[in-house]
Every structure is written in C-alpha cells, then in structure tokens.
C-alpha cells in the first residue's frame, strides 16, 4: 500500500498470504472505497480477524480505533502503531484524545475504520451500536461506507467482505447532534450493514 511503512506493508502481505491459505475470500464493492479523500468504513464485528479482512485488500489502509488494552503488550503496541491503529479507552464516558485523533484522521483526508458495536458480537446476538460513527461522520464531514463481513473463519470456509455505496447522511447534516439523532444515524448505517450480510 502507498504511504505505508515497510513493516506495515510486510504485515499486510503476510496476512494476505495467511488469508489465502486459510479461507476463501470474496471481496465485493471495493470500488466504493474512494481513491482519495476522507471516508469512514463501518463494519460489523464478530472475530479478531475482522480488522484484517476489512483492510488488507484495499489500496488504502484504514486507520482503526483499537481498545487501549491491546497496547499494553509492547510488541503488539509496536505493530499496531506501524499499521497506524490508535487507542481508545472504552471505560471512559468519552475518550477525548481518541475522538480528536479520529477527527484529525478525517480532516487529513484519510480513511477511518470503525466497528460501531464496540465489541465482538456473535451470530444471533444483539449489541446496540455506539454513537461514535455518527459523531465522526457529522463532525468530520465524512461519508460512511458500510462494510458487511459474512462467513465463519474456519479452514477453507468462504468469507465475504462487501463494501457498500457511501452513505452521505445529508439528511442529518445541519441538525443538532443530540443523542437521539446520533442513534438514528447509527441505526441507518448498521441497518445497511445488516442488509448487506450474506444470509446463511
């Protein structure tokens, strides 16, 4: 990938080989991810493999938000920083440092990667998505690309990663960003992700 470090590109290459060996991966809608300019990729989350599946096949590396506990291991922290993941304190009501970093990512014309549910959600379970994706989309003036990851990460199983058409969310812009509006925005985004999932 362009503008990434040698270590980042090495890690991406290794993960592509690993995925090719372990799974049958189908990528759809890659053309919906802009070649330049900011955007938010918002995906469902049920496995530790998801951040790789949603990122390694793109031409641009999304900047992910990761829980701060991942950075407690020095080796893992080094690797995460190489692929430009930044930490979020999930115990804080509002981690302002993470919020400011996310908005700067968008201001700088980069792609922000986020899992709105905030945690892994098993098939059949329901977790209310957090409002962060709505906040970043509105304050960062960015469209949201819904990303649906389908399939079980078992040997030679098919994994489908589909990027939907960008959601402009224009109908919400200019409104006061209340908790209700943020919930509505998030529901629109996650509803689209759910709609795109490959049904078993």
Short mmCIF file of C-alpha atoms in Angstrom, two decimals:
data_model
loop_
_atom_site.label_atom_id
_atom_site.label_comp_id
_atom_site.label_asym_id
_atom_site.label_seq_id
_atom_site.Cartn_x
_atom_site.Cartn_y
_atom_site.Cartn_z
CA UNK A 1 0.00 0.00 0.00
CA UNK A 2 1.17 3.52 -0.77
CA UNK A 3 2.44 5.79 2.01
CA UNK A 4 2.79 2.93 4.49
CA UNK A 5 5.94 1.81 6.27
CA UNK A 6 7.96 -1.23 5.20
CA UNK A 7 6.77 -3.09 8.32
CA UNK A 8 3.12 -2.21 7.64
CA UNK A 9 3.34 -3.47 4.05
CA UNK A 10 5.15 -6.60 5.25
CA UNK A 11 2.41 -7.33 7.79
CA UNK A 12 -0.29 -6.74 5.17
CA UNK A 13 1.50 -9.12 2.77
CA UNK A 14 1.79 -11.80 5.44
CA UNK A 15 -1.90 -11.51 6.32
CA UNK A 16 -2.93 -11.73 2.68
CA UNK A 17 -0.95 -14.97 2.36
CA UNK A 18 -2.44 -16.28 5.61
CA UNK A 19 -5.98 -15.48 4.48
CA UNK A 20 -5.34 -17.10 1.07
CA UNK A 21 -4.22 -20.30 2.79
CA UNK A 22 -6.90 -20.41 5.48
CA UNK A 23 -10.04 -19.08 3.81
CA UNK A 24 -11.80 -18.49 0.50
CA UNK A 25 -12.17 -14.73 0.47
CA UNK A 26 -14.53 -12.83 -1.82
CA UNK A 27 -14.28 -9.03 -1.95
CA UNK A 28 -17.22 -7.04 -3.28
CA UNK A 29 -17.67 -3.32 -3.83
CA UNK A 30 -14.03 -2.36 -3.45
CA UNK A 31 -14.69 0.41 -5.97
CA UNK A 32 -16.92 2.08 -3.36
CA UNK A 33 -13.85 2.98 -1.28
CA UNK A 34 -12.60 6.34 -2.61
CA UNK A 35 -9.09 6.55 -4.06
CA UNK A 36 -8.56 9.81 -2.21
CA UNK A 37 -10.30 11.96 0.37
CA UNK A 38 -11.78 11.02 3.70
CA UNK A 39 -14.36 8.37 4.49
CA UNK A 40 -15.38 6.09 7.33
CA UNK A 41 -15.55 2.34 6.88
CA UNK A 42 -18.05 0.97 9.38
CA UNK A 43 -18.20 -2.82 9.68
CA UNK A 44 -19.84 -5.50 11.78
CA UNK A 45 -17.57 -7.29 14.22
CA UNK A 46 -17.60 -10.89 15.41
CA UNK A 47 -13.98 -12.06 15.14
CA UNK A 48 -10.45 -10.84 15.80
CA UNK A 49 -9.88 -11.44 12.08
CA UNK A 50 -12.38 -8.74 11.07
CA UNK A 51 -9.98 -5.75 11.14
CA UNK A 52 -7.68 -7.62 8.74
CA UNK A 53 -10.49 -8.81 6.46
CA UNK A 54 -11.87 -5.29 6.10
CA UNK A 55 -8.48 -3.65 5.44
CA UNK A 56 -5.82 -5.80 3.78
CA UNK A 57 -7.43 -6.00 0.33
CA UNK A 58 -7.88 -2.24 -0.05
CA UNK A 59 -5.48 0.11 -1.82
CA UNK A 60 -5.57 2.45 1.18
CA UNK A 61 -5.05 1.34 4.76
CA UNK A 62 -7.84 2.50 7.09
CA UNK A 63 -6.80 3.92 10.44
CA UNK A 64 -8.52 1.80 13.05
CA UNK A 65 -9.52 2.58 16.58
CA UNK A 66 -8.40 -0.21 18.94
CA UNK A 67 -9.13 -0.79 22.60
CA UNK A 68 -6.26 0.54 24.73
CA UNK A 69 -5.73 -2.86 26.38
CA UNK A 70 -4.18 -4.08 23.10
CA UNK A 71 -1.37 -1.56 23.58
CA UNK A 72 -0.29 -2.97 26.95
CA UNK A 73 1.89 -5.56 25.21
CA UNK A 74 4.96 -3.70 23.90
CA UNK A 75 5.46 -5.89 20.82
CA UNK A 76 1.79 -5.73 19.85
CA UNK A 77 1.73 -1.99 20.56
CA UNK A 78 4.68 -1.51 18.18
CA UNK A 79 2.96 -3.49 15.40
CA UNK A 80 -0.35 -1.69 15.92
CA UNK A 81 1.35 1.68 15.66
CA UNK A 82 3.07 0.57 12.45
CA UNK A 83 -0.34 -0.07 10.87
CA UNK A 84 -1.48 3.21 12.46
CA UNK A 85 -4.06 1.89 14.90
CA UNK A 86 -4.71 4.32 17.75
CA UNK A 87 -6.07 3.50 21.22
CA UNK A 88 -9.48 4.10 22.76
CA UNK A 89 -10.29 3.86 26.45
CA UNK A 90 -13.63 2.04 26.40
CA UNK A 91 -14.10 2.59 30.14
CA UNK A 92 -14.16 6.36 29.74
CA UNK A 93 -17.50 8.01 29.06
CA UNK A 94 -15.80 9.96 26.27
CA UNK A 95 -12.13 9.44 25.40
CA UNK A 96 -11.42 12.93 24.05
CA UNK A 97 -7.89 12.06 22.91
CA UNK A 98 -9.26 9.25 20.71
CA UNK A 99 -12.08 11.49 19.44
CA UNK A 100 -9.62 14.24 18.47
CA UNK A 101 -7.34 11.71 16.75
CA UNK A 102 -10.27 10.26 14.77
CA UNK A 103 -11.39 13.70 13.64
CA UNK A 104 -7.83 14.60 12.64
CA UNK A 105 -7.66 11.41 10.55
CA UNK A 106 -10.72 12.60 8.63
CA UNK A 107 -9.50 16.20 8.43
CA UNK A 108 -6.27 14.91 6.89
CA UNK A 109 -8.24 13.14 4.15
CA UNK A 110 -7.65 9.62 5.42
CA UNK A 111 -9.98 6.66 5.93
CA UNK A 112 -11.16 5.86 9.43
CA UNK A 113 -12.05 2.25 10.23
CA UNK A 114 -14.55 1.61 12.99
CA UNK A 115 -16.63 -1.20 14.45
CA UNK A 116 -19.69 0.65 15.71
CA UNK A 117 -20.75 -2.15 18.05
CA UNK A 118 -17.56 -1.55 20.03
CA UNK A 119 -17.01 -5.23 20.74
CA UNK A 120 -17.24 -8.62 19.06
CA UNK A 121 -20.84 -9.74 18.56
CA UNK A 122 -21.58 -13.40 17.91
CA UNK A 123 -24.09 -14.50 15.29
CA UNK A 124 -27.60 -14.19 16.69
CA UNK A 125 -26.56 -11.80 19.47
CA UNK A 126 -27.52 -8.14 19.50
CA UNK A 127 -25.49 -5.27 20.90
CA UNK A 128 -26.59 -1.67 20.49
CA UNK A 129 -24.07 0.14 18.32
CA UNK A 130 -22.26 3.11 19.83
CA UNK A 131 -22.76 6.65 18.58
CA UNK A 132 -19.11 7.24 17.71
CA UNK A 133 -19.55 6.57 14.00
CA UNK A 134 -22.33 9.18 13.85
CA UNK A 135 -20.23 11.72 15.73
CA UNK A 136 -17.24 11.21 13.44
CA UNK A 137 -19.34 11.30 10.27
CA UNK A 138 -21.01 14.57 11.23
CA UNK A 139 -18.10 16.39 12.88
CA UNK A 140 -15.57 15.03 10.39
CA UNK A 141 -17.78 15.83 7.38
CA UNK A 142 -17.28 12.32 6.03
CA UNK A 143 -19.42 9.80 4.17
CA UNK A 144 -19.77 6.33 5.68
CA UNK A 145 -19.03 3.16 3.73
CA UNK A 146 -21.00 0.26 5.25
CA UNK A 147 -18.94 -2.92 5.29
CA UNK A 148 -20.52 -6.33 5.82
CA UNK A 149 -18.31 -9.28 6.76
CA UNK A 150 -20.01 -12.66 6.37
CA UNK A 151 -18.90 -16.25 6.92
CA UNK A 152 -17.18 -18.19 9.67
CA UNK A 153 -13.40 -18.10 9.97
CA UNK A 154 -12.91 -21.84 9.67
CA UNK A 155 -10.39 -23.59 7.43
CA UNK A 156 -11.29 -23.07 3.75
CA UNK A 157 -14.64 -21.51 4.60
CA UNK A 158 -15.88 -18.70 2.40
CA UNK A 159 -15.56 -15.21 3.83
CA UNK A 160 -17.33 -12.39 2.01
CA UNK A 161 -16.36 -8.78 2.58
CA UNK A 162 -18.68 -6.29 0.88
CA UNK A 163 -18.23 -2.52 0.81
CA UNK A 164 -21.47 -0.70 0.13
CA UNK A 165 -22.04 2.59 -1.65
CA UNK A 166 -21.04 5.54 0.56
CA UNK A 167 -23.83 6.92 2.72
CA UNK A 168 -23.73 10.73 2.57
CA UNK A 169 -26.15 11.14 5.51
CA UNK A 170 -27.00 14.60 4.11
CA UNK A 171 -30.47 14.49 5.67
CA UNK A 172 -28.86 14.69 9.11
CA UNK A 173 -26.30 17.41 8.42
CA UNK A 174 -27.12 20.77 9.94
CA UNK A 175 -29.19 19.20 12.71
CA UNK A 176 -28.23 19.50 16.34
CA UNK A 177 -26.30 16.35 17.19
CA UNK A 178 -28.46 15.08 20.04
CA UNK A 179 -28.31 11.55 21.42
CA UNK A 180 -31.50 10.75 19.50
CA UNK A 181 -30.10 11.99 16.19
CA UNK A 182 -26.85 10.06 16.74
CA UNK A 183 -28.86 6.91 17.44
CA UNK A 184 -30.89 7.44 14.28
CA UNK A 185 -27.74 7.92 12.18
CA UNK A 186 -26.14 4.82 13.67
CA UNK A 187 -29.28 2.78 13.04
CA UNK A 188 -29.26 3.81 9.37
CA UNK A 189 -25.62 2.76 8.99
CA UNK A 190 -25.87 -0.53 10.86
CA UNK A 191 -29.17 -1.32 9.16
CA UNK A 192 -27.38 -1.12 5.83
CA UNK A 193 -24.55 -3.33 7.11
CA UNK A 194 -27.08 -5.92 8.29
CA UNK A 195 -28.91 -5.76 4.95
CA UNK A 196 -25.67 -6.45 3.07
CA UNK A 197 -24.67 -9.53 5.08
CA UNK A 198 -24.74 -12.83 3.24
CA UNK A 199 -27.58 -14.78 4.78
CA UNK A 200 -26.72 -18.36 5.74
#
